[in-house]
XYZ file of N, CA and C in Angstrom:
564
model
N 18.641 1.780 3.303
C 18.614 2.454 1.795
C 19.987 3.089 0.608
N 20.285 3.867 1.647
C 21.505 4.667 1.054
C 22.307 3.762 0.582
N 22.293 2.863 1.658
C 23.997 1.552 1.694
C 24.094 1.256 0.303
N 22.476 0.687 -0.357
C 21.706 -0.127 -1.095
C 22.630 0.818 -2.309
N 21.895 1.775 -2.153
C 22.376 3.198 -3.880
C 23.796 3.784 -3.854
N 24.981 3.480 -2.809
C 25.791 3.658 -3.087
C 26.643 2.829 -1.871
N 27.220 1.769 -2.247
C 28.152 0.889 -2.120
C 29.123 0.614 -1.438
N 29.687 2.048 -2.106
C 30.995 2.541 -1.442
C 31.393 3.256 -0.922
N 29.645 3.908 0.232
C 30.191 4.612 1.067
C 28.953 3.211 2.888
N 28.710 2.117 2.137
C 27.965 1.340 2.766
C 28.178 1.384 4.336
N 30.033 1.441 4.353
C 30.347 1.095 6.065
C 30.114 2.512 6.532
N 30.617 3.606 6.210
C 29.706 4.830 6.557
C 28.663 5.343 6.793
N 27.966 4.493 6.017
C 26.343 4.532 6.148
C 25.830 4.196 7.797
N 26.797 2.349 7.745
C 26.404 1.231 8.769
C 26.695 2.426 9.818
N 28.674 2.310 10.340
C 28.308 3.590 11.351
C 27.625 4.234 12.049
N 27.681 5.376 11.047
C 26.514 6.632 11.261
C 24.800 6.324 12.050
N 24.396 4.849 11.541
C 22.992 4.800 11.836
C 23.839 3.899 13.028
N 24.624 3.453 13.332
C 25.298 2.162 14.508
C 25.296 3.246 15.906
N 25.613 4.625 15.652
C 25.978 5.285 16.673
C 25.084 6.718 16.477
N 24.493 6.674 15.855
C 22.920 7.906 16.129
C 22.188 7.328 16.867
N 21.468 8.746 17.788
C 20.415 8.287 18.863
C 19.009 8.421 17.894
N 18.156 7.751 19.338
C 17.249 7.521 18.952
C 16.172 8.289 18.759
N 15.113 9.292 18.007
C 14.331 10.584 17.641
C 13.206 10.304 17.577
N 12.291 11.009 17.526
C 11.289 11.231 17.234
C 10.553 10.288 15.653
N 11.029 11.227 14.798
C 10.885 10.974 14.037
C 12.017 9.058 13.504
N 11.814 8.637 14.141
C 13.023 7.298 13.641
C 11.641 6.411 14.670
N 11.473 6.727 15.703
C 10.325 6.247 16.735
C 9.105 6.399 15.502
N 8.679 6.835 15.350
C 7.257 7.309 14.673
C 7.338 5.963 12.976
N 8.688 6.445 12.370
C 8.744 5.454 11.496
C 8.784 4.056 11.777
N 9.344 4.014 12.698
C 9.139 2.021 12.886
C 7.667 1.857 13.677
N 6.655 2.321 14.335
C 5.589 2.644 14.183
C 4.706 1.978 13.570
N 4.786 2.849 12.155
C 4.548 2.953 10.524
C 4.907 1.499 10.166
N 6.141 0.713 10.020
C 6.160 0.197 8.884
C 6.052 -1.345 10.240
N 5.326 -1.149 11.922
C 5.445 -2.290 12.437
C 3.540 -2.106 11.660
N 2.841 -1.442 12.118
C 1.657 -1.132 11.282
C 0.968 -2.226 10.110
N 2.211 -1.375 9.133
C 2.478 -2.069 8.137
C 2.631 -3.591 7.220
N 4.030 -3.661 8.540
C 4.391 -4.839 8.246
C 3.445 -6.221 7.110
N 3.636 -6.389 6.465
C 3.540 -7.448 5.363
C 1.824 -7.663 4.743
N 1.827 -6.229 4.795
C 0.420 -6.078 4.504
C 0.169 -5.505 2.474
N -0.535 -5.777 2.118
C -0.619 -5.779 0.695
C -1.351 -5.148 0.103
N -2.395 -4.304 1.022
C -3.507 -2.733 0.485
C -2.862 -1.672 0.526
N -3.264 -0.639 -0.037
C -2.300 0.683 0.146
C -3.621 0.962 2.113
N -2.589 2.266 1.903
C -2.639 3.136 3.849
C -4.186 3.505 3.106
N -5.320 3.539 4.202
C -6.135 4.451 4.597
C -6.004 6.052 5.234
N -6.759 7.316 4.799
C -6.268 7.569 5.773
C -7.594 8.604 5.624
N -9.076 8.842 6.471
C -9.726 9.376 6.154
C -9.554 11.283 6.858
N -9.866 12.038 6.168
C -9.328 13.513 6.788
C -10.120 14.480 6.748
N -10.021 15.576 7.059
C -11.216 16.818 7.568
C -12.006 16.248 8.431
N -11.475 15.563 9.574
C -12.411 14.737 10.221
C -12.535 16.567 11.615
N -13.567 16.623 12.122
C -14.322 17.861 13.063
C -14.392 17.078 14.638
N -15.295 15.618 14.629
C -15.728 15.483 15.139
C -15.229 13.909 15.836
N -14.821 13.992 17.548
C -14.823 12.665 18.059
C -15.102 11.103 17.894
N -16.418 11.550 17.376
C -17.065 10.221 17.349
C -17.245 9.572 15.737
N -16.527 10.401 14.981
C -16.122 10.283 13.454
C -14.663 9.744 13.603
N -13.947 10.114 13.986
C -12.437 9.398 14.735
C -12.254 8.071 15.333
N -13.699 8.166 16.005
C -13.752 6.921 17.111
C -13.801 5.725 15.476
N -14.961 5.785 14.760
C -15.740 5.511 13.576
C -15.007 5.055 12.534
N -13.364 5.905 12.166
C -12.374 5.441 10.945
C -11.994 4.512 11.843
N -11.001 4.566 13.414
C -10.935 3.411 13.745
C -10.947 2.364 13.694
N -12.868 2.159 14.240
C -13.300 0.673 14.475
C -13.391 0.790 12.485
N -13.456 0.858 11.727
C -13.511 0.542 10.280
C -12.390 0.203 9.940
N -11.509 0.555 10.404
C -10.045 -0.122 9.564
C -8.791 0.901 9.112
N -9.698 2.117 9.067
C -8.789 3.216 8.710
C -7.515 3.705 9.225
N -6.313 4.057 8.473
C -4.895 4.134 8.949
C -4.374 5.412 9.454
N -5.049 6.067 9.528
C -4.841 7.842 9.238
C -5.973 8.355 9.529
N -6.221 8.929 10.964
C -7.213 10.234 11.049
C -6.320 12.024 10.784
N -7.013 12.105 9.510
C -5.726 13.594 9.214
C -7.134 15.177 9.814
N -6.722 15.877 10.539
C -6.995 17.094 11.124
C -6.878 18.206 9.996
N -7.474 18.912 9.673
C -6.944 19.964 9.427
C -6.942 21.043 9.917
N -5.393 21.574 9.937
C -4.893 22.930 10.760
C -4.406 24.152 9.697
N -5.283 24.995 9.462
C -5.596 25.820 8.138
C -6.713 26.118 8.365
N -6.851 28.109 8.497
C -7.706 28.479 8.697
C -8.648 29.324 7.430
N -8.532 28.733 5.986
C -8.337 28.597 5.285
C -9.328 27.304 4.504
N -9.825 26.365 5.427
C -10.620 25.768 4.953
C -12.151 25.770 6.430
N -13.091 25.047 5.757
C -14.304 24.616 6.745
C -13.909 23.686 7.303
N -13.282 22.796 7.044
C -13.116 21.562 8.540
C -11.963 21.802 9.428
N -11.200 23.231 9.713
C -10.471 23.290 10.412
C -10.409 23.393 11.477
N -9.626 22.614 12.408
C -9.788 22.039 13.619
C -9.037 22.694 14.828
N -8.132 23.740 14.416
C -7.146 24.315 15.004
C -7.598 24.767 15.934
N -7.248 25.404 17.598
C -7.689 25.561 17.947
C -9.236 25.064 18.955
N -9.826 25.778 19.714
C -10.905 25.061 20.450
C -11.343 23.243 20.150
N -11.870 23.442 18.935
C -11.953 22.408 17.761
C -11.192 21.133 18.413
N -10.138 21.315 18.054
C -9.076 19.862 18.429
C -9.033 19.907 19.702
N -8.492 21.097 20.388
C -8.539 21.232 22.240
C -9.918 20.116 22.825
N -11.285 20.200 21.772
C -11.914 19.933 23.143
C -11.976 17.897 22.388
N -10.676 17.354 21.425
C -11.042 16.360 20.986
C -9.640 15.355 21.840
N -9.223 16.202 22.307
C -7.281 15.791 22.211
C -7.498 14.488 23.701
N -8.602 14.521 24.483
C -7.803 13.571 26.187
C -8.798 12.060 24.900
N -10.037 12.562 24.145
C -10.456 10.901 23.572
C -9.355 10.483 22.567
N -8.774 11.369 21.867
C -8.073 10.923 21.173
C -6.225 10.134 21.260
N -6.111 10.381 22.517
C -5.105 9.826 23.223
C -5.217 8.546 23.484
N -6.333 7.872 23.330
C -6.812 6.902 23.469
C -6.977 5.784 22.283
N -6.613 6.445 21.519
C -7.243 5.751 19.813
C -5.776 5.320 19.630
N -5.905 3.643 18.601
C -4.486 3.811 18.190
C -4.258 4.382 16.944
N -5.513 4.900 16.486
C -5.162 4.967 14.889
C -4.096 6.277 14.663
N -3.174 6.575 13.512
C -2.352 7.446 13.617
C -3.068 8.895 13.329
N -2.464 9.604 13.960
C -3.001 11.151 13.833
C -1.947 11.959 12.961
N -2.850 12.582 12.142
C -2.149 13.527 11.179
C -2.494 14.985 11.309
N -1.373 15.832 11.087
C -2.570 17.852 10.823
C -1.759 17.935 9.560
N -2.854 18.231 9.290
C -2.446 18.301 7.809
C -2.221 20.157 7.680
N -1.488 20.453 7.367
C -0.989 22.056 7.336
C -0.435 22.698 5.578
N -1.255 23.895 5.649
C -1.465 24.246 3.930
C 0.125 25.845 4.399
N 0.132 25.920 5.199
C 1.220 27.007 6.047
C 2.448 26.738 6.537
N 3.702 26.665 6.221
C 4.949 26.025 7.437
C 5.075 27.263 8.667
N 4.550 28.525 8.353
C 5.421 29.765 9.364
C 3.707 29.879 10.068
N 3.060 29.651 10.100
C 1.725 30.454 9.882
C 1.671 29.464 12.430
N 0.712 29.922 13.082
C 0.273 29.487 14.344
C -0.332 28.050 14.122
N -0.750 27.803 12.981
C -1.231 26.328 12.439
C -0.349 25.233 12.888
N 0.819 25.636 12.084
C 1.513 25.055 11.900
C 2.781 24.666 13.092
N 2.691 25.763 13.393
C 3.128 25.862 15.618
C 2.870 25.250 16.445
N 1.408 25.477 16.095
C 0.745 24.575 17.729
C 0.791 23.150 16.433
N 0.264 22.577 15.195
C 0.987 20.872 14.764
C 1.895 20.409 15.255
N 3.046 20.863 14.951
C 4.633 20.837 15.561
C 4.276 20.526 17.008
N 4.290 21.513 17.861
C 3.864 21.139 19.039
C 3.224 20.074 19.529
N 2.330 19.521 19.125
C 1.409 18.066 19.087
C 1.882 17.017 18.897
N 2.638 16.795 17.933
C 3.872 15.746 17.407
C 4.413 15.898 18.544
N 5.354 16.878 18.773
C 6.715 16.991 19.803
C 5.789 16.313 21.011
N 4.913 16.653 21.629
C 4.230 15.989 22.604
C 3.795 14.039 23.062
N 3.606 14.485 21.422
C 3.364 12.667 21.597
C 0.938 12.888 20.998
N 0.902 14.135 20.655
C -0.417 13.934 20.389
C -0.781 13.807 19.589
N -0.411 14.583 18.204
C -0.680 14.232 16.364
C 0.917 13.043 16.171
N 0.606 12.380 15.502
C 1.776 10.963 14.900
C 2.747 12.311 13.876
N 2.101 13.006 13.017
C 2.917 13.159 11.563
C 2.193 14.712 11.561
N 2.974 15.397 10.795
C 2.577 16.631 9.981
C 2.561 16.131 8.118
N 1.309 16.330 7.782
C 1.344 16.395 6.032
C 1.283 17.979 5.593
N 2.428 17.468 4.426
C 2.856 19.473 4.132
C 1.295 19.505 3.143
N 0.141 20.483 2.728
C -0.052 19.838 1.814
C -0.110 21.106 0.887
N 0.156 20.806 -0.284
C 0.788 21.830 -1.327
C 1.658 22.541 -1.094
N 2.199 22.394 -0.321
C 3.590 23.465 -0.055
C 5.203 22.780 -0.484
N 5.954 23.615 -0.742
C 7.257 22.160 -2.162
C 7.512 22.307 -0.725
N 8.868 21.830 -1.379
C 9.928 20.617 0.063
C 10.887 22.016 0.199
N 11.376 23.037 -1.134
C 12.334 24.124 -0.914
C 11.381 25.643 -0.311
N 10.485 25.609 -0.245
C 9.669 26.632 0.654
C 9.400 25.895 2.265
N 9.762 24.464 2.474
C 9.515 24.318 3.816
C 10.904 24.369 4.087
N 12.014 24.380 3.466
C 13.664 24.433 3.815
C 14.034 25.730 3.972
N 13.007 26.858 3.183
C 13.626 28.292 3.719
C 12.524 28.501 4.750
N 11.551 28.411 5.114
C 10.240 28.908 5.650
C 10.696 28.728 7.578
N 10.770 26.972 7.739
C 10.817 26.295 8.307
C 11.156 24.832 8.526
N 12.812 24.909 8.331
C 13.371 23.449 8.084
C 13.164 22.721 9.122
N 13.032 22.824 10.473
C 13.138 22.134 11.629
C 11.698 21.003 10.993
N 10.535 21.214 10.106
C 9.815 20.560 10.006
C 10.553 19.441 9.078
N 11.673 19.745 8.440
C 12.043 18.612 7.710
C 12.920 17.484 8.594
N 13.582 18.409 10.110
C 14.729 17.876 10.518
C 14.293 17.052 11.625
N 12.934 17.629 12.432
C 12.937 16.744 13.330
C 11.492 16.389 13.405
N 10.506 16.278 13.034
C 8.538 16.266 12.661
C 8.980 14.868 12.024
N 7.867 13.936 12.716
C 7.715 13.294 12.028
C 6.489 14.233 10.767
N 6.657 13.591 9.527
C 6.327 13.985 7.991
C 6.309 13.427 6.889
N 4.970 14.501 6.442
C 5.331 14.210 4.973
C 4.775 14.489 3.662
N 4.959 14.913 2.729
C 4.257 15.707 1.583
C 3.243 15.179 0.852
N 2.060 16.047 0.568
C 1.505 16.374 -0.136
C 1.093 16.454 -1.726
N 0.708 15.422 -2.700
C 1.246 16.375 -4.147
C -0.725 16.426 -4.578
N -0.476 17.330 -5.149
C -1.585 17.361 -6.214
C -1.598 17.475 -7.232
N -2.515 17.530 -8.023
C -2.407 18.067 -9.488
C -2.322 20.130 -9.262
N -2.865 20.522 -8.695
C -2.957 22.000 -8.443
C -1.568 22.090 -8.641
N -0.678 21.586 -7.943
C 0.819 22.027 -8.410
C 1.578 21.670 -9.266
N 1.297 20.885 -10.337
C 1.579 19.895 -11.485
C 1.486 19.160 -11.472
N 2.508 17.852 -12.251
C 2.842 16.330 -12.589
C 2.802 16.308 -11.212
N 1.997 14.870 -10.843
C 1.841 14.413 -9.150
C 3.190 13.531 -10.254
N 3.538 13.202 -10.894
C 5.092 12.696 -11.421
C 6.491 13.095 -11.004
N 6.303 14.877 -11.616
C 7.260 15.392 -11.381
C 7.746 15.745 -9.640
N 6.555 15.742 -9.621
C 6.786 16.476 -8.043
C 7.383 15.070 -6.952
N 6.527 14.007 -7.513
C 6.976 13.011 -6.576
C 8.884 12.149 -6.467
N 9.067 12.671 -8.084
C 10.332 12.609 -8.544
C 10.880 13.748 -7.259
N 10.495 14.883 -7.677
C 11.338 16.063 -6.610
C 12.143 15.816 -5.654
N 10.596 15.201 -4.769
C 10.755 15.029 -2.996
C 11.354 13.495 -3.068
N 11.151 12.626 -3.489
C 12.460 11.018 -3.818
C 13.842 11.591 -4.010
N 14.600 12.500 -4.996
C 15.123 12.603 -5.089
C 16.118 13.364 -3.886
N 15.023 14.493 -3.048
C 15.386 15.348 -1.748
C 15.474 14.791 -0.496
N 15.489 12.866 -0.587
C 15.280 12.414 0.205
C 14.120 12.049 0.734
N 12.832 12.501 0.777
C 11.697 12.155 0.873
C 10.932 10.867 0.674
N 10.932 10.026 1.538
C 10.727 8.333 0.973
C 9.155 8.299 0.583
N 8.084 9.281 1.695
C 7.364 8.790 1.858
C 6.162 9.682 1.267
N 5.254 9.582 0.299
C 4.132 11.077 0.085
C 2.725 10.396 -0.065
N 1.756 11.019 0.606
C 0.965 10.536 -0.152
C 0.065 11.954 -1.548
N -0.447 11.023 -2.209
C -0.991 11.322 -3.915
C -1.956 11.597 -3.374
N -2.825 12.759 -3.764
C -4.037 13.180 -3.488
C -4.631 14.599 -4.209
N -5.144 13.052 -5.312
C -5.825 13.095 -6.570
C -7.322 12.463 -6.839
N -8.426 12.679 -7.496
C -8.685 11.930 -7.945
C -9.226 11.343 -9.579
N -8.211 11.869 -9.970
C -7.790 11.395 -11.508
C -6.663 9.755 -11.704
N -7.187 8.738 -11.579
C -6.833 7.636 -11.245
C -5.533 7.785 -12.629
N -5.533 8.458 -13.756
C -4.788 8.375 -14.922
C -3.254 9.734 -14.076
N -3.501 10.351 -13.014
C -2.420 10.753 -12.711
C -1.720 10.212 -11.931
N -1.533 9.364 -11.439
C -0.628 8.409 -10.799
C -0.020 7.850 -11.390
N 0.978 8.026 -10.593
C 2.761 6.881 -11.711
C 1.996 5.228 -12.207
N 2.579 4.932 -13.008
C 2.054 3.281 -13.302
C 2.149 2.335 -12.410
N 2.809 2.736 -11.475
C 3.427 0.996 -10.297
C 2.132 1.340 -8.722
N 1.703 2.658 -9.128
C 0.711 3.325 -7.707
C -0.479 2.361 -8.390
N -0.788 2.207 -9.769
C -2.425 1.956 -10.054
C -3.293 0.854 -9.537
């Protein structure tokens, strides 16, 4: 992608790519790419799951992602004992597993990152958190952990938030909106 946008630097990008080592972020993106290859429908994430039987059902019904809230601010928070009770069963499932965090510095974020690094979760969703906040408070989330940002109308224009994230190099964004008019024209 970078080489296509900057043909004058294409050789440098290709050399850097060829000399780079495989990492968790890259492995996870390959896994996601394989899942969606040739697909003509949107990805589906069922979020706020608190019981293993609901995760199993979500997978059976074809959901692509299962979301788990790692934030004490929300009633559907599973951080701690609730999530620990599901861990063994989750390992058996193929659905992509996402920890949704709302604070990049708390215990919940640390635990979620640890679970991604262990391979028990696939992604971190940075919900309602700006790129600049993550960069200032917990830069390792941007560098080492498979992640994506969720944009909501609560933080201003969805289109503007997406533009900022794309300009910062964040190619994957989840739009969390009940208002179809808030979405970019190409997403409707």
